[in-house]
Coordinates of C-alpha atoms and ligand atoms in Angstrom, one line a residue:
M1 CA 50.4 -1.8 -17.4
T2 CA 50.1 -0.7 -13.8
S3 CA 46.9 -0.1 -11.9
R4 CA 46.7 2.0 -8.7
L5 CA 44.2 2.8 -6.0
Q6 CA 43.0 6.3 -6.3
C7 CA 40.9 8.4 -4.0
M8 CA 37.7 9.6 -5.8
D9 CA 37.8 12.9 -3.8
C10 CA 41.4 14.1 -3.4
T11 CA 43.0 11.9 -6.1
T12 CA 45.8 10.6 -3.8
T13 CA 47.1 7.3 -5.2
Y14 CA 48.3 4.2 -3.5
P15 CA 50.0 1.0 -4.8
I16 CA 47.6 -1.6 -5.7
D17 CA 48.8 -4.0 -2.9
T18 CA 48.0 -1.5 -0.1
V19 CA 45.5 -3.0 2.3
T20 CA 43.0 -0.2 2.6
Y21 CA 39.4 0.6 1.6
T22 CA 39.4 4.4 2.1
C23 CA 41.9 7.2 1.5
A24 CA 44.4 7.7 4.4
A25 CA 44.5 11.4 3.5
C26 CA 40.8 12.3 3.4
G27 CA 38.7 9.2 4.1
G28 CA 37.3 9.2 0.6
L29 CA 36.3 6.0 -1.3
L30 CA 39.0 4.4 -3.5
D31 CA 38.8 3.4 -7.2
V32 CA 41.1 0.8 -8.9
Q33 CA 42.5 3.1 -11.6
H34 CA 43.8 1.3 -14.6
D35 CA 46.2 2.7 -17.2
L36 CA 43.7 3.3 -19.9
D37 CA 46.3 4.7 -22.4
A38 CA 48.0 1.3 -22.2
A39 CA 44.7 -0.5 -22.3
K40 CA 43.8 1.4 -25.5
K41 CA 46.6 -0.5 -27.3
T42 CA 45.4 -3.9 -26.2
V43 CA 41.6 -4.0 -25.8
S44 CA 39.1 -3.9 -28.6
R45 CA 35.6 -5.1 -29.4
A46 CA 37.3 -7.9 -31.5
L47 CA 39.4 -9.1 -28.6
F48 CA 36.4 -9.5 -26.3
D49 CA 34.3 -11.0 -29.1
D50 CA 37.1 -13.6 -29.8
R51 CA 36.9 -14.7 -26.2
L52 CA 33.2 -15.4 -26.3
G53 CA 32.6 -19.1 -25.7
S54 CA 36.1 -19.6 -24.6
L55 CA 36.7 -22.9 -22.8
S56 CA 40.0 -21.7 -21.2
A57 CA 40.2 -20.3 -17.7
P58 CA 40.0 -17.5 -16.8
Y59 CA 38.6 -16.2 -20.1
N60 CA 35.6 -18.6 -19.9
S61 CA 34.3 -16.2 -17.2
G62 CA 32.1 -13.2 -18.1
V63 CA 34.2 -11.2 -15.7
W64 CA 37.7 -12.2 -16.8
R65 CA 36.8 -11.9 -20.5
Y66 CA 37.6 -8.3 -19.7
K67 CA 40.7 -9.0 -17.6
E68 CA 42.7 -6.0 -19.0
L69 CA 40.0 -3.8 -17.4
V70 CA 39.5 -5.7 -14.2
H71 CA 42.8 -6.8 -12.8
P72 CA 45.3 -6.7 -15.6
T73 CA 48.4 -8.0 -13.9
V74 CA 47.1 -11.0 -11.9
P75 CA 48.6 -14.2 -13.3
D76 CA 45.8 -16.3 -15.0
E77 CA 46.4 -19.3 -12.7
Q78 CA 45.9 -17.1 -9.6
V79 CA 42.4 -16.1 -10.5
V80 CA 39.7 -17.6 -8.3
S81 CA 36.7 -18.2 -10.6
K82 CA 33.8 -20.5 -10.8
P83 CA 33.5 -19.2 -13.7
E84 CA 30.9 -16.5 -13.2
G85 CA 29.0 -14.2 -15.6
N86 CA 27.9 -15.2 -19.1
T87 CA 24.3 -14.6 -17.8
N88 CA 21.3 -14.3 -20.1
L89 CA 19.9 -11.1 -21.5
Y90 CA 16.3 -11.9 -21.9
H91 CA 14.2 -10.0 -24.5
V92 CA 10.7 -9.9 -22.9
P93 CA 8.0 -8.2 -25.1
E94 CA 5.2 -9.1 -22.6
L95 CA 7.0 -7.4 -19.7
A96 CA 7.9 -4.5 -22.0
R97 CA 4.1 -4.1 -22.7
W98 CA 3.3 -4.4 -18.9
S99 CA 5.8 -1.7 -18.0
G100 CA 4.9 0.5 -21.0
V101 CA 8.0 0.5 -23.2
D102 CA 8.6 -1.0 -26.7
T103 CA 11.9 -2.6 -26.0
L104 CA 12.9 -4.3 -22.7
Y105 CA 15.7 -6.6 -21.9
L106 CA 16.3 -8.2 -18.5
K107 CA 19.9 -9.0 -17.6
H108 CA 19.7 -11.9 -15.2
E109 CA 22.5 -11.8 -12.7
G110 CA 20.7 -14.4 -10.6
E111 CA 22.1 -16.9 -13.0
N112 CA 25.6 -16.6 -11.5
P113 CA 27.1 -19.6 -9.6
T114 CA 25.7 -18.8 -6.2
G115 CA 22.6 -17.1 -7.6
S116 CA 23.4 -13.4 -7.5
F117 CA 25.6 -10.7 -9.1
K118 CA 27.8 -10.8 -6.1
D119 CA 29.8 -13.6 -7.7
R120 CA 31.1 -11.1 -10.2
G121 CA 32.5 -8.9 -7.4
M122 CA 33.6 -11.8 -5.3
T123 CA 35.9 -13.3 -8.0
G124 CA 37.7 -10.0 -8.1
G125 CA 37.8 -9.5 -4.3
V126 CA 38.8 -13.0 -3.4
T127 CA 41.4 -13.2 -6.1
H128 CA 42.9 -10.0 -4.8
A129 CA 42.7 -11.2 -1.2
R130 CA 44.8 -14.2 -2.1
L131 CA 47.3 -12.1 -3.9
L132 CA 47.7 -10.0 -0.8
G133 CA 48.3 -13.1 1.3
M134 CA 45.1 -12.8 3.3
T135 CA 43.9 -15.9 5.2
R136 CA 40.5 -14.6 6.5
V137 CA 37.9 -12.6 4.6
A138 CA 34.7 -11.1 6.0
C139 CA 31.6 -9.2 5.1
A140 CA 28.4 -7.9 6.6
S141 CA 25.5 -9.0 4.5
T142 CA 21.8 -9.0 3.9
G143 CA 22.5 -12.5 2.5
N144 CA 23.8 -12.6 -1.1
T145 CA 27.2 -11.3 -0.4
S146 CA 27.6 -13.9 2.3
A147 CA 26.6 -16.8 0.1
S148 CA 29.1 -15.6 -2.5
L149 CA 31.9 -14.9 -0.1
A150 CA 31.4 -18.3 1.6
A151 CA 31.7 -20.1 -1.8
Y152 CA 34.6 -18.2 -3.1
A153 CA 36.5 -18.2 0.1
T154 CA 36.4 -21.9 0.5
Q155 CA 37.4 -22.4 -3.1
A156 CA 40.5 -20.2 -2.5
G157 CA 41.4 -21.9 0.8
L158 CA 40.5 -18.9 2.9
Q159 CA 38.3 -18.7 6.0
G160 CA 35.0 -16.8 5.3
I161 CA 33.4 -14.8 8.1
I162 CA 29.9 -13.4 7.9
F163 CA 28.1 -10.8 10.0
F164 CA 24.3 -11.3 9.6
E165 CA 21.4 -9.5 11.1
N166 CA 19.6 -12.0 13.4
K167 CA 16.4 -11.4 11.6
N168 CA 15.1 -10.8 8.0
I169 CA 17.7 -12.9 6.3
A170 CA 16.2 -14.9 3.4
L171 CA 16.6 -18.6 4.2
G172 CA 18.1 -19.5 0.8
K173 CA 21.0 -17.2 1.5
L174 CA 21.6 -18.2 5.1
S175 CA 21.6 -21.8 4.2
Q176 CA 24.2 -21.2 1.4
A177 CA 26.6 -19.4 3.8
I178 CA 26.3 -22.2 6.4
A179 CA 26.6 -25.0 3.8
Y180 CA 29.7 -23.5 2.1
G181 CA 31.4 -23.6 5.5
A182 CA 31.8 -19.9 6.5
T183 CA 31.9 -18.8 10.1
C184 CA 28.5 -17.2 10.4
V185 CA 27.6 -14.8 13.3
Q186 CA 24.0 -13.7 13.8
I187 CA 24.2 -10.3 15.4
N188 CA 21.5 -8.3 17.0
A189 CA 22.1 -5.3 14.7
D190 CA 20.9 -4.3 11.2
F191 CA 23.1 -4.3 8.1
D192 CA 24.3 -0.8 8.5
R193 CA 25.6 -1.4 12.0
N194 CA 27.0 -4.7 11.0
L195 CA 29.0 -3.1 8.2
A196 CA 30.5 -0.7 10.7
L197 CA 31.2 -3.6 13.0
V198 CA 32.9 -5.7 10.4
R199 CA 35.2 -2.9 9.5
E200 CA 36.1 -2.3 13.2
V201 CA 36.7 -6.0 13.8
A202 CA 38.7 -6.3 10.6
E203 CA 40.9 -3.4 11.5
E204 CA 41.8 -4.9 14.9
T205 CA 42.3 -8.5 13.6
G206 CA 43.8 -8.1 10.1
I207 CA 40.8 -9.7 8.4
Y208 CA 40.2 -8.6 4.8
V209 CA 36.8 -6.9 4.2
L210 CA 34.9 -7.9 1.1
N211 CA 31.9 -5.7 1.2
S212 CA 31.5 -3.4 -1.7
V213 CA 33.5 -0.7 0.0
N214 CA 36.4 -2.9 -1.3
P215 CA 37.1 -1.4 -4.8
F216 CA 38.2 -4.8 -6.2
R217 CA 34.6 -6.0 -5.8
L218 CA 33.4 -3.2 -8.0
E219 CA 35.9 -4.0 -10.7
G220 CA 34.2 -7.4 -11.1
Q221 CA 30.7 -6.0 -10.9
K222 CA 31.2 -3.4 -13.6
T223 CA 31.5 -6.3 -16.1
I224 CA 27.7 -6.6 -15.9
M225 CA 27.7 -3.5 -18.1
F226 CA 30.5 -4.7 -20.4
E227 CA 28.7 -8.0 -21.0
T228 CA 25.3 -6.4 -21.5
I229 CA 26.6 -4.1 -24.2
Q230 CA 28.6 -6.9 -25.8
Q231 CA 25.4 -9.0 -25.9
L232 CA 23.6 -6.1 -27.6
R233 CA 26.3 -6.3 -30.2
W234 CA 27.9 -3.1 -28.9
Q235 CA 24.7 -1.1 -29.1
V236 CA 24.1 1.1 -26.1
P237 CA 20.6 1.1 -24.7
D238 CA 18.9 4.3 -23.7
W239 CA 18.4 3.2 -20.1
I240 CA 20.0 0.8 -17.6
V241 CA 17.7 0.3 -14.6
V242 CA 19.1 -1.2 -11.4
P243 CA 18.0 -1.7 -7.8
G244 CA 20.0 0.3 -5.2
G245 CA 21.0 -0.8 -1.7
N246 CA 24.5 -0.3 -0.6
L247 CA 25.0 1.2 -4.1
G248 CA 28.0 -1.0 -5.2
N249 CA 26.4 -2.0 -8.5
S250 CA 25.4 1.4 -9.5
S251 CA 28.8 2.8 -8.6
A252 CA 30.5 0.0 -10.6
F253 CA 28.2 0.5 -13.6
G254 CA 29.2 4.2 -13.9
K255 CA 32.9 3.4 -13.6
G256 CA 32.7 0.6 -16.2
L257 CA 30.6 2.6 -18.7
N258 CA 32.9 5.6 -18.3
E259 CA 35.9 3.4 -19.1
F260 CA 34.3 1.8 -22.1
Y261 CA 33.5 5.3 -23.3
Q262 CA 37.0 6.6 -22.8
L263 CA 38.4 3.6 -24.6
G264 CA 36.1 4.3 -27.6
L265 CA 34.3 0.9 -27.2
I266 CA 31.0 2.7 -27.0
D267 CA 30.0 6.1 -28.5
K268 CA 27.5 7.2 -25.9
M269 CA 26.6 6.7 -22.3
P270 CA 23.2 5.1 -21.3
R271 CA 21.2 6.8 -18.6
I272 CA 21.1 5.0 -15.3
A273 CA 18.0 4.8 -13.2
I274 CA 18.6 3.6 -9.6
I275 CA 15.5 2.2 -8.0
Q276 CA 15.1 2.0 -4.2
A277 CA 12.4 0.5 -2.0
A278 CA 10.3 3.3 -0.5
G279 CA 11.2 2.1 3.0
A280 CA 15.0 2.1 2.3
N281 CA 15.4 5.2 0.1
P282 CA 18.2 7.4 1.4
L283 CA 19.6 8.0 -2.1
Y284 CA 16.1 8.8 -3.4
Q285 CA 15.7 11.4 -0.7
S286 CA 19.0 12.9 -1.4
F287 CA 18.2 13.0 -5.2
Q288 CA 15.1 15.0 -4.3
R289 CA 17.4 17.5 -2.5
D290 CA 19.8 17.8 -5.4
F291 CA 22.3 15.5 -3.6
D292 CA 23.0 18.0 -0.9
D293 CA 24.0 15.2 1.5
L294 CA 23.1 11.7 2.6
Q295 CA 20.8 11.4 5.6
P296 CA 20.9 7.8 6.9
I297 CA 17.5 6.2 7.7
K298 CA 16.3 3.1 9.6
A299 CA 15.4 0.9 6.6
Q300 CA 12.4 -1.4 6.3
T301 CA 11.2 -3.3 3.2
I302 CA 10.1 -6.8 2.1
A303 CA 13.1 -6.7 -0.3
S304 CA 15.4 -7.7 2.5
A305 CA 18.5 -7.6 0.2
I306 CA 18.2 -3.9 0.0
K307 CA 17.1 -3.1 3.5
I308 CA 20.0 -0.6 3.9
G309 CA 19.7 2.9 5.3
N310 CA 23.3 4.2 5.1
P311 CA 24.8 3.1 1.8
V312 CA 28.6 3.1 1.9
N313 CA 29.0 3.8 -1.8
Y314 CA 26.7 6.9 -1.8
K315 CA 29.3 9.3 -3.3
K316 CA 30.3 6.9 -6.1
A317 CA 26.6 6.4 -6.9
V318 CA 26.1 10.1 -7.2
R319 CA 29.1 10.2 -9.5
T320 CA 27.5 7.6 -11.7
L321 CA 24.3 9.6 -11.8
R322 CA 26.2 12.7 -12.8
W323 CA 28.2 10.8 -15.5
T324 CA 25.1 9.3 -17.0
N325 CA 22.5 12.0 -16.5
G326 CA 20.8 9.4 -14.3
V327 CA 17.7 9.5 -12.0
V328 CA 16.6 7.8 -8.8
A329 CA 13.1 6.5 -8.2
E330 CA 11.4 4.7 -5.3
V331 CA 8.9 1.9 -5.5
T332 CA 6.6 0.5 -2.8
D333 CA 6.7 -3.1 -1.5
Q334 CA 3.4 -3.7 -3.2
Q335 CA 4.9 -2.5 -6.6
I336 CA 8.0 -4.6 -6.0
M337 CA 6.0 -7.8 -5.3
D338 CA 3.6 -7.3 -8.2
A339 CA 6.5 -6.7 -10.6
K340 CA 8.2 -9.8 -9.2
A341 CA 5.0 -11.9 -9.9
Q342 CA 5.1 -10.6 -13.5
I343 CA 8.8 -11.6 -13.9
D344 CA 8.3 -14.9 -12.2
G345 CA 5.1 -15.6 -14.2
R346 CA 7.2 -15.4 -17.5
G347 CA 9.4 -18.3 -16.3
I348 CA 12.3 -15.9 -15.6
G349 CA 12.0 -15.4 -11.9
C350 CA 13.9 -13.3 -9.4
E351 CA 14.0 -12.4 -5.7
P352 CA 12.1 -9.3 -4.4
A353 CA 14.9 -6.7 -4.6
S354 CA 15.6 -7.5 -8.2
A355 CA 12.0 -6.7 -9.2
C356 CA 12.7 -3.1 -8.3
S357 CA 14.1 -2.8 -11.8
L358 CA 10.8 -3.7 -13.6
A359 CA 8.7 -1.8 -11.0
G360 CA 11.0 1.2 -11.6
V361 CA 10.6 1.0 -15.3
K362 CA 6.8 1.0 -15.0
K363 CA 6.9 4.0 -12.7
L364 CA 9.4 6.0 -14.7
V365 CA 7.4 5.4 -17.9
A366 CA 4.2 6.5 -16.1
E367 CA 6.0 9.7 -15.0
G368 CA 7.2 10.4 -18.5
V369 CA 10.9 10.1 -17.5
I370 CA 11.5 6.9 -19.6
G371 CA 10.0 7.3 -23.1
R372 CA 7.8 4.6 -24.6
G373 CA 10.2 4.3 -27.5
D374 CA 13.4 4.1 -25.4
S375 CA 15.3 0.9 -25.2
V376 CA 15.7 -0.3 -21.6
V377 CA 17.8 -2.9 -19.9
G378 CA 16.7 -3.9 -16.4
V379 CA 19.1 -5.8 -14.1
L380 CA 17.8 -8.7 -12.1
T381 CA 20.2 -9.1 -9.3
G382 CA 19.2 -12.3 -7.5
H383 CA 17.6 -15.7 -8.2
L384 CA 14.0 -16.6 -7.4
L385 CA 15.0 -19.4 -5.0
K386 CA 16.8 -17.0 -2.7
D387 CA 13.7 -16.0 -0.9
P388 CA 10.9 -18.6 -1.2
D389 CA 9.1 -17.3 1.8
A390 CA 8.4 -14.0 0.1
T391 CA 7.1 -15.8 -3.1
I392 CA 4.8 -18.2 -1.2
S393 CA 3.5 -15.5 1.1
Y394 CA 2.6 -13.3 -1.9
H395 CA 0.7 -16.1 -3.7
T396 CA -1.2 -17.1 -0.6
D397 CA -1.9 -13.4 0.0
S398 CA -0.5 -13.6 3.6
L399 CA 1.8 -10.6 3.4
N400 CA 1.1 -7.6 5.7
N401 CA -0.1 -4.5 3.8
I402 CA 0.3 -6.1 0.4
R403 CA -2.6 -7.4 -1.7
A404 CA -1.4 -9.8 -4.4
Q405 CA -2.5 -8.4 -7.8
Y406 CA -1.3 -11.5 -9.7
P407 CA -1.7 -14.5 -7.3
N408 CA -1.3 -18.0 -8.5
R409 CA -3.4 -19.8 -5.9
L410 CA -2.2 -23.1 -4.4
H411 CA -5.0 -25.6 -4.7
Q412 CA -5.7 -28.4 -2.1
A413 CA -7.3 -31.7 -2.8
E414 CA -8.0 -35.1 -1.2
G415 CA -6.6 -38.1 -3.0
D416 CA -9.6 -38.2 -5.3
A417 CA -9.4 -38.1 -9.1
A418 CA -12.8 -36.5 -9.6
Q419 CA -12.0 -33.7 -7.3
I420 CA -8.7 -33.0 -8.9
I421 CA -10.3 -33.0 -12.4
D422 CA -12.8 -30.5 -11.1
I423 CA -10.0 -28.2 -9.9
L424 CA -8.2 -28.5 -13.2
N425 CA -11.4 -27.7 -15.2
R426 CA -12.1 -24.6 -13.0
A427 CA -8.4 -23.5 -13.3
R428 CA -8.7 -23.8 -17.1
S429 CA -11.9 -21.8 -17.3
A430 CA -10.3 -19.1 -15.0
E431 CA -7.3 -19.0 -17.4
Y432 CA -9.6 -18.5 -20.4
A433 CA -11.6 -15.9 -18.6
D434 CA -8.5 -13.7 -18.2
Ligands
F0G1 N1 19.8 -6.9 -5.2 C1 20.2 -8.0 -4.5 C2 19.6 -9.3 -4.8 C3 21.2 -7.8 -3.5 O1 21.5 -8.8 -2.8 C4 21.7 -6.5 -3.3 C5 22.7 -6.3 -2.2 C6 21.2 -5.5 -4.1 C7 20.3 -5.7 -5.0 C8 21.7 -4.1 -3.9 O2 22.9 -3.9 -4.5 O3 24.2 -2.9 -2.7 O4 25.1 -2.9 -5.0 O5 23.2 -1.5 -4.4 N2 22.9 -7.1 -1.3 C9 24.0 -7.0 -0.3 C10 24.3 -8.2 0.4 C11 23.9 -5.8 0.5 O6 24.7 -8.2 1.5 O7 24.0 -9.3 -0.2 P1 23.9 -2.7 -4.1

């Protein structure tokens, strides 16, 4: 079973061990194209169900459970895995009610080893880097990719290199990258410029780029869809709702769903809704113009993970939207933080960017795009602890231009039992008053 790299535009193919991220002929984005006719003979719902709960590497991973569709030829012992995936799919009736649908699930990718969905991509990318004989791997990052790259690189014995913006990086993420031992460079440039810089530096120095322009990253990330559908006992929801930044996830989801469909593992495609922050919405703007082109913008949002104005995977995301009859919506920072407070308040929790999913569901229901009776899966992309500043600033109502709708006030007391009891009594009556 051979896999090849294939240009999504001009269909030129390259051997899988070619070190490249874009097509040499036309500059288009590359896909890892598997031999689906061969896969048809080996993969089945039963095969993937049999591997559930496996204790053996690499099949104990929620990525490598689908190895035939991720990286079929890599020897099992060469896989760099923590293992990742196997994340919870929460059924949340209260949040369904809040957003206006009957059935809502949240797929929590913040439950991965380093706290974000990036681990699913990184296990694919770092495994492939090692097969290629690379010694140094690098990325530009708004934070989560860096944490993941740093952890997987050190596990694989590779040097990790991170290009950060010198502001707006959530502390949880920065601390992870430093702690895992990557070479971290804070640069006076935003994510979009840093991505251009990392590609330029990598070209000159032979470092391997592990941003989502690397198609092996997306092979790992598409398993979010595989696992979700398997967890739903192979039932396809009406909608998948996902935040969009550099658009790697949405690109990967379309590819994975298309493969499952071609293999007969599902009998319909869900519709995908990509949700962007209003201050970082180039895909949304392009959607409004029937995808005539991408006009890069200078991005600004409290959801720092998706503060991206020139998404590298734009064309693949548009392909996903066409394959799935998808839509794009934008939500304000206020809507993001209120949705986050709702998710957090159910004991689930996520970082700001992830809350775009729930905020997006609410908005699309209000607009009549998502029907009340539709079944919806929202993807939560990162863990609550990634960005504690945002959470605390919300609950203390100290964010610029955002008024917390669901604050959980922090009480202050002297070391005095009577005063504390008074606070508790008042808190209880406030709760009953709601
Ligand atoms: N949610 C979180 C928590 C993220 O960290 C990211 C991207 C996204 C959503 C957007 O996903 O790029 O696939 O559309 N974070 C990258 C990083 C850019 O560097 O960690 P996308």
